[in-house]
Short mmCIF file of C-alpha atoms in Angstrom, two decimals:
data_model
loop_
_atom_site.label_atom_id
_atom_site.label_comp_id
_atom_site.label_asym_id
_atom_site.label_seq_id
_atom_site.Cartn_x
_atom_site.Cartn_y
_atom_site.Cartn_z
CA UNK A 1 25.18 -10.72 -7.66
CA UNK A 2 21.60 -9.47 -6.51
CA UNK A 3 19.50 -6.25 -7.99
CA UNK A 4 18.49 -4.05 -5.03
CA UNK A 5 15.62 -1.93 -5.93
CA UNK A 6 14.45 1.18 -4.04
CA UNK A 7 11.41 3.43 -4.12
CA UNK A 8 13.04 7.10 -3.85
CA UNK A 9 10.35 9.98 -2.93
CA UNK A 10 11.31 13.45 -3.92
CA UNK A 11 10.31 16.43 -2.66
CA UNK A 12 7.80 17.31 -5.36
CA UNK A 13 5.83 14.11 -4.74
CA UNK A 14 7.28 11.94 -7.51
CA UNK A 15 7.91 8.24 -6.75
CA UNK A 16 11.56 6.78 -8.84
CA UNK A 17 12.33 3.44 -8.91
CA UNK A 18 16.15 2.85 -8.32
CA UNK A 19 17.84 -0.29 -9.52
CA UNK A 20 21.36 -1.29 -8.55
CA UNK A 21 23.33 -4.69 -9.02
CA UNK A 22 25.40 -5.48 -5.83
CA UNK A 23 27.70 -7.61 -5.31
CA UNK A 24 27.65 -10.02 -1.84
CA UNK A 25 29.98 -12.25 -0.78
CA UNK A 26 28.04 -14.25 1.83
CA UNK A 27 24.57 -14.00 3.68
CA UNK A 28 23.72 -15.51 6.83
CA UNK A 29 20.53 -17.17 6.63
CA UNK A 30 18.55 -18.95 8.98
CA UNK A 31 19.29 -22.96 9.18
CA UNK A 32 15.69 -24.17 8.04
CA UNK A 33 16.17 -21.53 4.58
CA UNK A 34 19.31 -22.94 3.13
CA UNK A 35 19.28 -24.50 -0.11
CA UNK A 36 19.94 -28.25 0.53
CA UNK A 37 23.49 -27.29 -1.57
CA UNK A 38 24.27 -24.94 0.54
CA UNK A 39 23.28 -26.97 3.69
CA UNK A 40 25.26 -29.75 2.37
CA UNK A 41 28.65 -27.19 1.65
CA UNK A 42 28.03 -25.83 5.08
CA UNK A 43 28.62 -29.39 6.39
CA UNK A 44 31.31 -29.97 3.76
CA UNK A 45 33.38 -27.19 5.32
CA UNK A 46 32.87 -28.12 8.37
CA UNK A 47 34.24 -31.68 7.93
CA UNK A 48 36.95 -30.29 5.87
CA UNK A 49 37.74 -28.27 9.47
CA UNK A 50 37.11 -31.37 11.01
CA UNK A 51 39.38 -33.44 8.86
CA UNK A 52 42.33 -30.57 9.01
CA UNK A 53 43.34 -32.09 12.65
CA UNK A 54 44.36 -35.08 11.29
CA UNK A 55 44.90 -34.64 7.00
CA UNK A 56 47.72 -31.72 6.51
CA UNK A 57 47.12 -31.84 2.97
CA UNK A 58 44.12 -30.20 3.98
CA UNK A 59 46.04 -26.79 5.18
CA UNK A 60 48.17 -27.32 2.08
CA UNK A 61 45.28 -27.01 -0.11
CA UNK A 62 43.81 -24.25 1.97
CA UNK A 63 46.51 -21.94 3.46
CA UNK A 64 44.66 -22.25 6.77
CA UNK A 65 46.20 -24.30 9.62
CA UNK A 66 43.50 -24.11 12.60
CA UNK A 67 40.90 -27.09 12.35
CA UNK A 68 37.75 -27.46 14.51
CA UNK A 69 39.69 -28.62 17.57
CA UNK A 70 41.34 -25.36 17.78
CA UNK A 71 37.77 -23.69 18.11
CA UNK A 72 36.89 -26.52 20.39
CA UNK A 73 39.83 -25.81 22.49
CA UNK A 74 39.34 -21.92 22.40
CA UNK A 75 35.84 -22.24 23.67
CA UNK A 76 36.86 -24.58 26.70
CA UNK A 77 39.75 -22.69 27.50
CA UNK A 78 37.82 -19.55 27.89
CA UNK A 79 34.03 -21.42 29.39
CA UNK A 80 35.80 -21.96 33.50
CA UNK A 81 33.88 -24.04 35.13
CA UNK A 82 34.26 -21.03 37.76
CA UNK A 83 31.83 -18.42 37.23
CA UNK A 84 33.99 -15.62 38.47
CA UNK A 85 36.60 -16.01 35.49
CA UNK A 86 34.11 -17.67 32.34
CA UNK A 87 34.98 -14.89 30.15
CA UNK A 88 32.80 -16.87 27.68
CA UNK A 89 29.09 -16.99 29.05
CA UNK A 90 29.18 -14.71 32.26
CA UNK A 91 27.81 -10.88 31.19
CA UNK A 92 29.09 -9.16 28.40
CA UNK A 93 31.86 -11.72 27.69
CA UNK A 94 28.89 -13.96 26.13
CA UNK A 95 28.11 -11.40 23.33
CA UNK A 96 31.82 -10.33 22.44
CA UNK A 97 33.67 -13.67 23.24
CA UNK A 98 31.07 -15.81 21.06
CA UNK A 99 30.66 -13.19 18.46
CA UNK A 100 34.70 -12.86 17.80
CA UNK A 101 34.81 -16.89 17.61
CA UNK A 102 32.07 -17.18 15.67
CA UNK A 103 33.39 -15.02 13.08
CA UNK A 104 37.22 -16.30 13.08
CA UNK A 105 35.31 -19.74 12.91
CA UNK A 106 33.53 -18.40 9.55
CA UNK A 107 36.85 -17.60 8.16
CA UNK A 108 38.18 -20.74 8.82
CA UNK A 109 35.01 -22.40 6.83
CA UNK A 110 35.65 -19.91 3.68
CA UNK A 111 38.89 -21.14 3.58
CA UNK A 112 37.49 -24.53 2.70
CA UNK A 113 35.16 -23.11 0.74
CA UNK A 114 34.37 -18.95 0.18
CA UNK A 115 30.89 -19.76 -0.40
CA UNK A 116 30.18 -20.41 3.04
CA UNK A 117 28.78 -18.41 5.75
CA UNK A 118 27.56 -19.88 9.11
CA UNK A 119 23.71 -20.03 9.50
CA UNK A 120 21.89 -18.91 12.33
CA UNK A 121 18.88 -20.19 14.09
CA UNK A 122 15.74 -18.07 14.67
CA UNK A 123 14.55 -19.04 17.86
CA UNK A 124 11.79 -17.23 17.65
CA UNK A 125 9.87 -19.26 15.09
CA UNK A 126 9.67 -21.90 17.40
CA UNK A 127 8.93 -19.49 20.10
CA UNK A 128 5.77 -18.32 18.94
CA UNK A 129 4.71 -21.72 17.28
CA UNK A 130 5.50 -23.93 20.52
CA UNK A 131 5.64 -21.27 23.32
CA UNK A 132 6.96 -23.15 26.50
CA UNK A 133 6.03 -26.89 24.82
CA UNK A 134 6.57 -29.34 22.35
CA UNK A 135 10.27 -27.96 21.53
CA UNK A 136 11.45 -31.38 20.33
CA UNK A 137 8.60 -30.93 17.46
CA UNK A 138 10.58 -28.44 15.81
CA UNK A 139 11.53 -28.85 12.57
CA UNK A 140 15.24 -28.11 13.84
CA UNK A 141 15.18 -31.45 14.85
CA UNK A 142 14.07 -32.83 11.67
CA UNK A 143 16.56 -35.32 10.75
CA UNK A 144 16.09 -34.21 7.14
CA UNK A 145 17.79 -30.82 7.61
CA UNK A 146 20.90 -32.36 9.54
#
C-alpha cells in the first residue's frame, strides 16, 4: 500500500490537496536503494531459479517449470556470434529482445517469491561521479551490496 498525494489547482486559484491509497504490486528500484531484505529476496529468488534445474520440488512448490538455464539458453540462442542474425544486441532487437526476457525472467522470480521485482542499475550515477575513470570505485562493486 502507499498514499499518493497530489496538489490539484482549480480554475479559481484554489490549491486542494488530494490523498489516495494505492495499491502496488512491485517497484523497480535501482540496485544500490534496496533494502538489504529485499536485496537478499532478490538473490533468494534467483537461487530458487537457479536451484529449479536440478530440485523439481522446486516447480512443485511453485507451478513454474523454467529455471535460470532456460533464460541462459534463450539469451545464447538468440546473441549469434554473427552479427547479421543477433536478434539480441544488433539494432532494435537489443531494446525489444532484452526487454521481453527481462520481463518473462521477472515472472519467473515472482513465482518464487511475488515480492520480487528485478532492480535496475542507474548508470548514470556513476557517470557523472567518475566520468570516463575510476569505474571499478563504484559502489556497484562494493562487495557489501552483492
Amino acid at each position: 500500500q502507499y498514499t499518493v498525494e497530489m496538489e490539484v489547482g482549480h480554475l479559481s486559484g484554489a490549491v486542494s490537496l488530494v490523498a489516495r491509497n494505492i495499491t502496488c504490486r512491485y517497484v523497480r528500484r535501482e540496485i544500490r536503494s534496496l533494502s538489504h531484505d529485499d536485496r537478499n529476496r532478490f538473490f533468494d529468488a534467483a537461487k530458487a531459479l537457479l536451484d529449479l534445474d536440478t530440485d523439481p520440488t522446486i516447480a512443485v512448490a511453485t507451478n513454474w517449470t523454467r529455471g535460470l538455464a532456460y533464460y541462459v539458453r534463450k539469451h545464447l540462442r538468440n546473441a549469434i556470434a554473427n552479427k547479421r542474425t543477433d536478434r539480441m544486441h544488433d539494432g532494435m532487437g537489443f531494446l525489444s529482445q532484452h526487454m521481453a526476457i527481462t520481463s518473462d525472467y521477472e515472472r519467473a522470480l515472482q513465482a518464487m517469491d511475488p515480492q520480487v521485482s528485478i532492480p535496475y542499475w542507474d548508470f548514470t550515477i556513476d557517470a557523472a561521479r567518475y566520468n570516463l575513470s575510476g569505474w571499478e570505485q563504484a559502489s556497484l562493486w562494493d562487495t557489501d551490496l552483492w
